[in-house]
mmCIF file of C-alpha atoms in Angstrom:
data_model
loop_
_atom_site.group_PDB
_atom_site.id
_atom_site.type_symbol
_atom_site.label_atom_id
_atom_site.label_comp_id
_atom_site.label_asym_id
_atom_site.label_seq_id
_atom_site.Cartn_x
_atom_site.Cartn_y
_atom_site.Cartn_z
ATOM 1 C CA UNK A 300 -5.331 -46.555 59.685
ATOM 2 C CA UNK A 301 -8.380 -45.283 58.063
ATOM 3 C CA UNK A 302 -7.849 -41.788 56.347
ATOM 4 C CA UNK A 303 -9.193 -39.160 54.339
ATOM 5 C CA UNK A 304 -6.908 -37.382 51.816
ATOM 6 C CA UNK A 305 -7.619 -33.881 49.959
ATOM 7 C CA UNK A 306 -4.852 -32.717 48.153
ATOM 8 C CA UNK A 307 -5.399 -29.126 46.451
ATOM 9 C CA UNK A 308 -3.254 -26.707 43.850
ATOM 10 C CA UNK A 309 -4.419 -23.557 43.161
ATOM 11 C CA UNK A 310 -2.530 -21.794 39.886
ATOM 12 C CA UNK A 311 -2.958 -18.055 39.920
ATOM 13 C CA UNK A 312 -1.966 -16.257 36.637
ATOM 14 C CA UNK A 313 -1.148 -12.017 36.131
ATOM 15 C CA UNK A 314 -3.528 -12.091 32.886
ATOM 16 C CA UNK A 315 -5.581 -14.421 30.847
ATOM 17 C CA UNK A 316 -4.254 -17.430 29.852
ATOM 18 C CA UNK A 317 -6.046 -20.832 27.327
ATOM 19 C CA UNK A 318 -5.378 -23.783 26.863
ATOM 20 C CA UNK A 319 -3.794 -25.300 29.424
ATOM 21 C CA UNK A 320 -2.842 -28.883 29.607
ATOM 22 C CA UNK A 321 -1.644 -30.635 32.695
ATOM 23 C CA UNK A 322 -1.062 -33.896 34.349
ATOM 24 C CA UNK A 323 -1.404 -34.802 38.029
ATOM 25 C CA UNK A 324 0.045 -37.970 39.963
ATOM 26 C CA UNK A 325 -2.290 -37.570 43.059
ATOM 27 C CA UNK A 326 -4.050 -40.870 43.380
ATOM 28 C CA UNK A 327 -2.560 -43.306 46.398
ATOM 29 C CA UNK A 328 -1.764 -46.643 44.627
ATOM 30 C CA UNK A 329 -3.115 -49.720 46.180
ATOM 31 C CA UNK A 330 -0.529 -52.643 47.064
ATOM 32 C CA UNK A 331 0.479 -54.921 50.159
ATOM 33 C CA UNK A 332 0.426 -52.091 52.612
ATOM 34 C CA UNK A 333 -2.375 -50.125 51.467
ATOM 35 C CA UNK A 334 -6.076 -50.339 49.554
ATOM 36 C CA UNK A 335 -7.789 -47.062 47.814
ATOM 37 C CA UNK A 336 -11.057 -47.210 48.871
ATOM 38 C CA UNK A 337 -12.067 -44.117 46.640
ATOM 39 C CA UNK A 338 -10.721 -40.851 44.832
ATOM 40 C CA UNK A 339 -11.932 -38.039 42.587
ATOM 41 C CA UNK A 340 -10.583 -35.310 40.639
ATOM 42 C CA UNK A 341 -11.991 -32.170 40.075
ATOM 43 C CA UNK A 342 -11.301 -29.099 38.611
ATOM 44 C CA UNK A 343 -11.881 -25.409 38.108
ATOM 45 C CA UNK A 344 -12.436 -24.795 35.178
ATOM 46 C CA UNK A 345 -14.299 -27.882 34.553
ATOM 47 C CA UNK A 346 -12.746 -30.024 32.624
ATOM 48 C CA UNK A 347 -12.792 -33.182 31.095
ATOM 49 C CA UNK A 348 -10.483 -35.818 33.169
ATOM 50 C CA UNK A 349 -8.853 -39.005 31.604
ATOM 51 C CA UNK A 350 -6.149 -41.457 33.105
ATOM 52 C CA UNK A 351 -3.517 -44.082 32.147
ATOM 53 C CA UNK A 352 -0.869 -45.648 34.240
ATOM 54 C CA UNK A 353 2.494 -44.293 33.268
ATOM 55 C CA UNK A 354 5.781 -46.214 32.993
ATOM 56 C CA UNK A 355 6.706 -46.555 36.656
ATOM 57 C CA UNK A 356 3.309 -47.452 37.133
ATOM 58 C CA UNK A 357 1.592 -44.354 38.809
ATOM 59 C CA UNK A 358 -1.804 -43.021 37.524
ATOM 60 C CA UNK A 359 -1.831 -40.031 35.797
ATOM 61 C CA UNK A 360 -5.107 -37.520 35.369
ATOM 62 C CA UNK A 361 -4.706 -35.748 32.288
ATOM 63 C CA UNK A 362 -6.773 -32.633 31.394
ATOM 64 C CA UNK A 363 -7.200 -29.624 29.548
ATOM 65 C CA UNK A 364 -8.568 -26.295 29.873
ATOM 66 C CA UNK A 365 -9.578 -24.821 26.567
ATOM 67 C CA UNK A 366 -11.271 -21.658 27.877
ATOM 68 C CA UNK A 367 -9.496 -18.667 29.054
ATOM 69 C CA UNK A 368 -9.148 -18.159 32.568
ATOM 70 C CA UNK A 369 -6.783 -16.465 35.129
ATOM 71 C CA UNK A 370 -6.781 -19.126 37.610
ATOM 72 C CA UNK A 371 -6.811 -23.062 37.710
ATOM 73 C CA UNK A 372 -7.383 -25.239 40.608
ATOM 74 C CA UNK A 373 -7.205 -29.079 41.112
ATOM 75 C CA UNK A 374 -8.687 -31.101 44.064
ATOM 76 C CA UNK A 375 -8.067 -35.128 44.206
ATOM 77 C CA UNK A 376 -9.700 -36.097 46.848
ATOM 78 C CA UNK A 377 -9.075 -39.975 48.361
ATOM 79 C CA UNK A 378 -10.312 -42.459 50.903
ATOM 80 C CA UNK A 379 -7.352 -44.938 52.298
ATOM 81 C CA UNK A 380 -6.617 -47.888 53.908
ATOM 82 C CA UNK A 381 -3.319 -48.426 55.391
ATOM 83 C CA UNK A 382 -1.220 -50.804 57.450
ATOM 84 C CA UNK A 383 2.436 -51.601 58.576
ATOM 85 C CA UNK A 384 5.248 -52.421 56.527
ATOM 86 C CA UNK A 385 6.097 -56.068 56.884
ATOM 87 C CA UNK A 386 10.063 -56.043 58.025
ATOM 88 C CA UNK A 387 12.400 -57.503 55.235
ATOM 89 C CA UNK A 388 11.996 -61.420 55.255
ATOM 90 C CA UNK A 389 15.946 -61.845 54.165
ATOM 91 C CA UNK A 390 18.863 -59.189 55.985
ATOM 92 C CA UNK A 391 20.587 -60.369 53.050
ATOM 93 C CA UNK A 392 24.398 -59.855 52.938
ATOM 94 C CA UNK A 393 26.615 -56.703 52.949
ATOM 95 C CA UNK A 394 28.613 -56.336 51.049
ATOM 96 C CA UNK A 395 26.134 -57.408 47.580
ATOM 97 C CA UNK A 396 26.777 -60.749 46.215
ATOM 98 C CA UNK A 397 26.182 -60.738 42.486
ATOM 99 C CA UNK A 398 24.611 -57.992 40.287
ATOM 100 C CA UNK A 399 21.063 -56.772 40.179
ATOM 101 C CA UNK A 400 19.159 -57.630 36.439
ATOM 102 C CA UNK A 401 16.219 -56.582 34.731
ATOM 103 C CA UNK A 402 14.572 -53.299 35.754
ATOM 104 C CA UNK A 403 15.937 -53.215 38.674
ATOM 105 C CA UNK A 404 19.014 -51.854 36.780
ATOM 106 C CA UNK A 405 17.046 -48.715 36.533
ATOM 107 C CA UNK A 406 17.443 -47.961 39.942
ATOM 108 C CA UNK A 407 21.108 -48.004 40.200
ATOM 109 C CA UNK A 408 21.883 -45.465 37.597
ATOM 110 C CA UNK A 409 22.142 -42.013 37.629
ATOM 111 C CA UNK A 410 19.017 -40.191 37.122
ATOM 112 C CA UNK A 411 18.753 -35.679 36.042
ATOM 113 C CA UNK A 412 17.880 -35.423 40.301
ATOM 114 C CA UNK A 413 20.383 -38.277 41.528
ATOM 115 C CA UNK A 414 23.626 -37.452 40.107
ATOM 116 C CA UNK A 415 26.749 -37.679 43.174
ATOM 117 C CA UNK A 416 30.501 -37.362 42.708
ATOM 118 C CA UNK A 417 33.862 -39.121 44.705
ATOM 119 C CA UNK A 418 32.649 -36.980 47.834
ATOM 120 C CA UNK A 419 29.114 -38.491 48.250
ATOM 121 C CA UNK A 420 30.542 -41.846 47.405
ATOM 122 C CA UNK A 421 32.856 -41.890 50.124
ATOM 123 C CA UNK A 422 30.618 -40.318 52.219
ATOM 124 C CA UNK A 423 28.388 -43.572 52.216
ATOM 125 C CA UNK A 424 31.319 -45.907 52.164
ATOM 126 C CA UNK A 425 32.278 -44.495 55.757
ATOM 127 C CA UNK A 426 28.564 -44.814 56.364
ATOM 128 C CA UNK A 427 28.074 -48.761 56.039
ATOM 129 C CA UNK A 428 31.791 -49.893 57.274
ATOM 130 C CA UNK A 429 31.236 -52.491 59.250
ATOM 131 C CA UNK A 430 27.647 -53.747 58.333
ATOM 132 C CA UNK A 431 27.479 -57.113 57.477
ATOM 133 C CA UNK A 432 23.743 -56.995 56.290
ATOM 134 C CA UNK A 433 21.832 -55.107 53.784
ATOM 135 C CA UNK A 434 19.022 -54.293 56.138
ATOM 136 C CA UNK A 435 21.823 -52.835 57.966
ATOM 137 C CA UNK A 436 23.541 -51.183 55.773
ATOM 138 C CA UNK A 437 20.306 -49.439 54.453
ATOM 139 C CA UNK A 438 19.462 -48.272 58.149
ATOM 140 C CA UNK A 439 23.197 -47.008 58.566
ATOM 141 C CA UNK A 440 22.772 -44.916 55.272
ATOM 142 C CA UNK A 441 19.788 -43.274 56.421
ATOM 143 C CA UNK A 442 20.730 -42.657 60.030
ATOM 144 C CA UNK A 443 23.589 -40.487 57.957
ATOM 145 C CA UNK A 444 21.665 -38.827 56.126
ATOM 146 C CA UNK A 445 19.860 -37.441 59.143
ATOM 147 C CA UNK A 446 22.897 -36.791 61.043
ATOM 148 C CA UNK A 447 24.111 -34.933 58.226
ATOM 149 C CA UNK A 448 21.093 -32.762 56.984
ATOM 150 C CA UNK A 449 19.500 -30.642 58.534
ATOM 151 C CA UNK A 450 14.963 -29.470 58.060
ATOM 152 C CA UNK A 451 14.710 -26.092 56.615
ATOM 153 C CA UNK A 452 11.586 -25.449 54.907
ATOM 154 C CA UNK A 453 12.174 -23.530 52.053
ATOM 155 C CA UNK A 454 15.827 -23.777 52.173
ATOM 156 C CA UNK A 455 15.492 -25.013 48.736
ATOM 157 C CA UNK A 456 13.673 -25.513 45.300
ATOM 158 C CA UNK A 457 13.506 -28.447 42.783
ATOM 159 C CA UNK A 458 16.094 -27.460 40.829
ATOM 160 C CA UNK A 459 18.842 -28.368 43.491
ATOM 161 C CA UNK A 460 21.648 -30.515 42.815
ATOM 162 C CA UNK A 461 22.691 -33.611 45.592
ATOM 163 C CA UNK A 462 26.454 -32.076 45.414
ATOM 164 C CA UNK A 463 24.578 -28.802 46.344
ATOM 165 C CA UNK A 464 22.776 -30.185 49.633
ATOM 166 C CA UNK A 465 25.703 -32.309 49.869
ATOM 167 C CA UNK A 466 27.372 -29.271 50.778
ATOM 168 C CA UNK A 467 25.225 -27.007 52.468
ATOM 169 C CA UNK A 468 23.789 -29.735 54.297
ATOM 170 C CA UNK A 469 20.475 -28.376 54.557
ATOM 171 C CA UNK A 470 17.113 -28.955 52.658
ATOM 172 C CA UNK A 471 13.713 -30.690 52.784
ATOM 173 C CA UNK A 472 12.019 -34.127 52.092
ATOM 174 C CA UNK A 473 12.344 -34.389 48.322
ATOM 175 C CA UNK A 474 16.629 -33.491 48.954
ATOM 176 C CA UNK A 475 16.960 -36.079 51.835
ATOM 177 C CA UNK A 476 15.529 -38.506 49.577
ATOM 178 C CA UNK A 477 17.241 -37.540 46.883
ATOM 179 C CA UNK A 478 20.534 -37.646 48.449
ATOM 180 C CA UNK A 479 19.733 -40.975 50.216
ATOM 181 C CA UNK A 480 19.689 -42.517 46.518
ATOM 182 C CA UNK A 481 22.594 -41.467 45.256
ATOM 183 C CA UNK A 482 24.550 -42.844 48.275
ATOM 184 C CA UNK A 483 22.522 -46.138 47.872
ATOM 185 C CA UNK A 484 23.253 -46.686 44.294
ATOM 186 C CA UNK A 485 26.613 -45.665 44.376
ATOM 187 C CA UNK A 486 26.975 -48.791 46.712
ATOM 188 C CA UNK A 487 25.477 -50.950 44.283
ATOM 189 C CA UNK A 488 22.158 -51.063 46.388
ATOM 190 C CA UNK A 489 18.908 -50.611 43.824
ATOM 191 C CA UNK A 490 16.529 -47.833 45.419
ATOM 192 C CA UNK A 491 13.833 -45.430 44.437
ATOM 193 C CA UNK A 492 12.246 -42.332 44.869
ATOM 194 C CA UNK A 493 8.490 -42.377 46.553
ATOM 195 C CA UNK A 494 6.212 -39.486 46.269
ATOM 196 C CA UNK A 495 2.953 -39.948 48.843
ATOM 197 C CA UNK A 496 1.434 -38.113 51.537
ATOM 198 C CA UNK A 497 2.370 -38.262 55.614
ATOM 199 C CA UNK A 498 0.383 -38.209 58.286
ATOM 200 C CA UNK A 499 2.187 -36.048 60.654
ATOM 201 C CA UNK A 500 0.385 -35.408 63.902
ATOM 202 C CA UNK A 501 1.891 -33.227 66.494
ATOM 203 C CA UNK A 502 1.986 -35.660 69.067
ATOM 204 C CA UNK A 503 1.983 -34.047 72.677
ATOM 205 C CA UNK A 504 -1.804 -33.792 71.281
ATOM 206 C CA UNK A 505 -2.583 -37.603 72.590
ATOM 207 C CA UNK A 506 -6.215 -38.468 71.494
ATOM 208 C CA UNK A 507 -7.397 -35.079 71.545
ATOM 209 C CA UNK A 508 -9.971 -34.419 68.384
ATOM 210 C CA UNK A 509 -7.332 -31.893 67.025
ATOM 211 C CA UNK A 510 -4.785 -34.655 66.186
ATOM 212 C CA UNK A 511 -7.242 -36.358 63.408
ATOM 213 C CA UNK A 512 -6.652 -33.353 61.118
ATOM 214 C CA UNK A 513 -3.364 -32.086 59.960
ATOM 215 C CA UNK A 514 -2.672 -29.576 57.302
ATOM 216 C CA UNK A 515 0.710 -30.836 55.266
ATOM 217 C CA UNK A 516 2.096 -31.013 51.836
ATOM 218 C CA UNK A 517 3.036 -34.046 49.547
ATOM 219 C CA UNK A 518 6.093 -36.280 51.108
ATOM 220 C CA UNK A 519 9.142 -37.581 49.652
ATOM 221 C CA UNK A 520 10.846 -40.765 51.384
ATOM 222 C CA UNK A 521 12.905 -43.844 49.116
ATOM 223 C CA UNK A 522 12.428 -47.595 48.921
ATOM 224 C CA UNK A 523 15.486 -50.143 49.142
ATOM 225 C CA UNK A 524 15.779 -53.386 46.782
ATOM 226 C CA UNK A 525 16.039 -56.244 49.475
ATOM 227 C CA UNK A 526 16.057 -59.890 48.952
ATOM 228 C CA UNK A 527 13.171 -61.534 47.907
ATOM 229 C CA UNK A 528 12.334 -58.564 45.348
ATOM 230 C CA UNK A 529 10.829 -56.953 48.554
ATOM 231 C CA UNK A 530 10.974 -52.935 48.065
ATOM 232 C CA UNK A 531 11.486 -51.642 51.514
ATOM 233 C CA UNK A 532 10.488 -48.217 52.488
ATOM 234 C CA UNK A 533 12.435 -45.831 54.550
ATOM 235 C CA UNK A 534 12.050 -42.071 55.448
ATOM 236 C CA UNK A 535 14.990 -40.231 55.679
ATOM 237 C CA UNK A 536 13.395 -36.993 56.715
ATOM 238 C CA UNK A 537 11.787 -38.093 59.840
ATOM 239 C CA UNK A 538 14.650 -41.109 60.827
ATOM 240 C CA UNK A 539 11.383 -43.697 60.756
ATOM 241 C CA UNK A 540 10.602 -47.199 58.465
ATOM 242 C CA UNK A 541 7.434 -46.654 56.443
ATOM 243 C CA UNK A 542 4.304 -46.931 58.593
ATOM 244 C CA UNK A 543 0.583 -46.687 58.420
ATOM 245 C CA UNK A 544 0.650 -42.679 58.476
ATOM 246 C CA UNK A 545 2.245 -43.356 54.772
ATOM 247 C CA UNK A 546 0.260 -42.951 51.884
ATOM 248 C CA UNK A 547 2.239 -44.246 48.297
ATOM 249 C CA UNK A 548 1.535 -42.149 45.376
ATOM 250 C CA UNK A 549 4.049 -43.947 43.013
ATOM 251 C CA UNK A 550 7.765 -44.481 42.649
ATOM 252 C CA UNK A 551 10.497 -43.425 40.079
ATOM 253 C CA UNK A 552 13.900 -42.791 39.368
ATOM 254 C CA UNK A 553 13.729 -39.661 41.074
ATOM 255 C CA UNK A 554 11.323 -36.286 42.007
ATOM 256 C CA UNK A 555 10.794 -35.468 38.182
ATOM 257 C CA UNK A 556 9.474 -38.770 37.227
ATOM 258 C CA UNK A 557 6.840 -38.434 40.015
ATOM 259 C CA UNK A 558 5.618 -34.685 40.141
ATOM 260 C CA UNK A 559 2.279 -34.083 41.552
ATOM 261 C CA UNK A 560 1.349 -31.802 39.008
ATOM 262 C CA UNK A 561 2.665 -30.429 35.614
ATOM 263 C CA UNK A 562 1.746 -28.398 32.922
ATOM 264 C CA UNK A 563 1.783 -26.030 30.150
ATOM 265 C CA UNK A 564 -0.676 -22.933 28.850
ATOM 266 C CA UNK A 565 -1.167 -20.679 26.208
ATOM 267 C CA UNK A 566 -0.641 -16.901 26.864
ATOM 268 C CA UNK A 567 1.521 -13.855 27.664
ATOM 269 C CA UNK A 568 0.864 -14.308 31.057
ATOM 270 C CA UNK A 569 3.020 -14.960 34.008
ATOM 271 C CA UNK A 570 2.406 -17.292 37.164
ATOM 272 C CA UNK A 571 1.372 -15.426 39.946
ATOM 273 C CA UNK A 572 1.839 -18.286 42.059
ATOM 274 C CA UNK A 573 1.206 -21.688 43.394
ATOM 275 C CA UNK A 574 -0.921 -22.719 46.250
ATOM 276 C CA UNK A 575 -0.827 -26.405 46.959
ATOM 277 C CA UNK A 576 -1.575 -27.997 50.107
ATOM 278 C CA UNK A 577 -2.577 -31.551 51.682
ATOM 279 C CA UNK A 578 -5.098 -31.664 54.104
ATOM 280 C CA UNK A 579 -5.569 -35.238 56.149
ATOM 281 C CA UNK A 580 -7.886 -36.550 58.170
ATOM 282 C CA UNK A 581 -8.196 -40.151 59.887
ATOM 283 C CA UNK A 582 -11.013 -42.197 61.516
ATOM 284 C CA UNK A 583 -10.909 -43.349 64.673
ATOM 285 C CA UNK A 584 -11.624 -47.022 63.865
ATOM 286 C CA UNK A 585 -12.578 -49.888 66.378
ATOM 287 C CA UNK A 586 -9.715 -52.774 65.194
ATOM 288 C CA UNK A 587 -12.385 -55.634 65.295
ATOM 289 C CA UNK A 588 -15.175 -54.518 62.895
ATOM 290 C CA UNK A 589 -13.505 -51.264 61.109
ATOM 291 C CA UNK A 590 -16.259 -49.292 61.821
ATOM 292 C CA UNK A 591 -15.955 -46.002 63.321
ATOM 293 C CA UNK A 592 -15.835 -45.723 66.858
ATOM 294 C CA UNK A 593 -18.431 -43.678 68.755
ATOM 295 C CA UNK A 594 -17.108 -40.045 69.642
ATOM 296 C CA UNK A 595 -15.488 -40.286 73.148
ATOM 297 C CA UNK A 596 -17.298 -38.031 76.145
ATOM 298 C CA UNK A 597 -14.323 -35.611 75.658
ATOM 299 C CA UNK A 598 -14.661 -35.163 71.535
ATOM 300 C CA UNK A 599 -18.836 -34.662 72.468
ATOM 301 C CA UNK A 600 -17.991 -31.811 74.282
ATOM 302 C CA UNK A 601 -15.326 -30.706 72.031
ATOM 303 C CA UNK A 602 -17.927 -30.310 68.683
ATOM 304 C CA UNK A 603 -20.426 -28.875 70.965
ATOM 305 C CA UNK A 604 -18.153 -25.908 72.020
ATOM 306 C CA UNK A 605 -16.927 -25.629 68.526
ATOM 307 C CA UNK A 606 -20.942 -25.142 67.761
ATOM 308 C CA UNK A 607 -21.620 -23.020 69.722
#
């Protein structure tokens, strides 16, 4: 799947405000499963943009607005490439055999967003009895999850512990996610926190033009250490294996170590607010040359009216 990504913040301040620094993780990575086939940053103010690749390996876009202003807004704006995740080459075995080494370490301990206690523990224990795979096991952790939790949008906010959703068994993407890794290292299984974008369609829309557009925000699923050093991605919000409507960002430990955008300013000035949004598009490609496909009879008539 061919898709166009523009993901926009809009800071809005109650006075002036200078010097402002900030860093954004907006840029889709390219690996197995995906190729970046172009991006851009801008923002307003202008500003000079520079990048490195952090620790867990995401790019960040640093800048910095000197001037004063009362508002700052960010657009990355990205061209991508996707496919479907290759299934796990090796089940392995359930229960683990052996401990994980190197970095992968990294991913079993606790992390500021992935703390859990006895209850959570147990909680997954009753979740993979009777698995004999790790493949399995994964899938029975995250079918949990989804029995137990519940979508609320805005039920909420960063700041929320697991032992908190734990127990009001509500919350959105980042809190499934983050809930799904502390059951899955308390077993002993490595796993890690994705940020990326999802194309979610409303489906009773078929192939009408209106499905190649969706207005969404950033996404939050996890990725599961299997054997063969083979990261394999699962989203616990929506019950589904990674697929072509997933764009990767980057991975960490957890939501903090992949925030789409951070950042500090000089002044007495408060935040008025934060508008942020994700708006996708994707081409309707013909699979032998991966060229666009000329519009259908019914989209004709559908920019025409629009045009009119």
């Amino acid at each position: 799947m061919r898709m166009t990504i523009r993901y926009l913040s809009t800071y809005t301040y109650d006075g002036v405000v200078s010097e402002s620094q900030n860093a954004l993780r907006a840029k889709p990575m390219t690996n197995a499963r995906q190729t970046l086939l172009s991006y851009s940053v801008t923002v307003d103010p202008p500003a000079l943009v520079y990048s490195y690749t952090d620790y867990w390996g995401t790019q960040v876009d640093c800048f910095g607005v000197i001037d004063r202003h009362t508002r700052l807004t960010v657009v990355a704006d990205s061209v991508v490439q996707t496919s479907i995740q290759p299934a796990p080459l090796d089940a392995g075995s359930w229960p683990l055999q052996g401990e994980p080494t190197g970095s992968d370490v990294e991913y079993l301990a606790p992390s500021p967003h992935v703390l859990w206690d006895e209850r959570v523990k147990q909680f997954g224990n009753g979740a993979v009895d009777g698995e004999t795979t790790l493949v399995g096991a994964a899938r029975a952790v995250q079918k949990a999850v989804g029995s137990l939790l519940s979508y609320e949008s805005g039920s909420t906010d960063v700041g929320v512990s697991v032992a908190e959703v734990f127990e009001q068994r509500a919350g959105v993407c980042q809190d499934y996610a983050h809930l799904s890794l502390a059951i899955y290292r308390s077993l002993g299984i490595p796993a890690r926190y994705v940020s990326g974008y999802l194309y979610a369609a409303d489906a009773s829309l078929g192939d009408q033009p209106e499905a190649d557009e969706v207005e969404v925000s950033t996404h939050a699923w996890v990725e599961v250490l299997t054997p063969g050093n083979f990261w394999w991605g699962l989203d616990p919000t929506n019950q589904l294996e990674v697929g072509e409507q997933h764009v990767k960002i980057g991975h960490g430990r957890d939501y903090e170590d992949v925030m789409p955008l951070r950042g500090t300013y000089h002044g007495q000035a408060e935040s008025g607010g934060l508008e942020a949004g994700v708006h996708m598009s994707r081409a309707n490609l013909d699979p032998y040359t991966m060229q666009p496909r000329p519009a259908s009879k019914q989209r004709r008539d559908s920019q025409q009216q629009q045009q009119q």
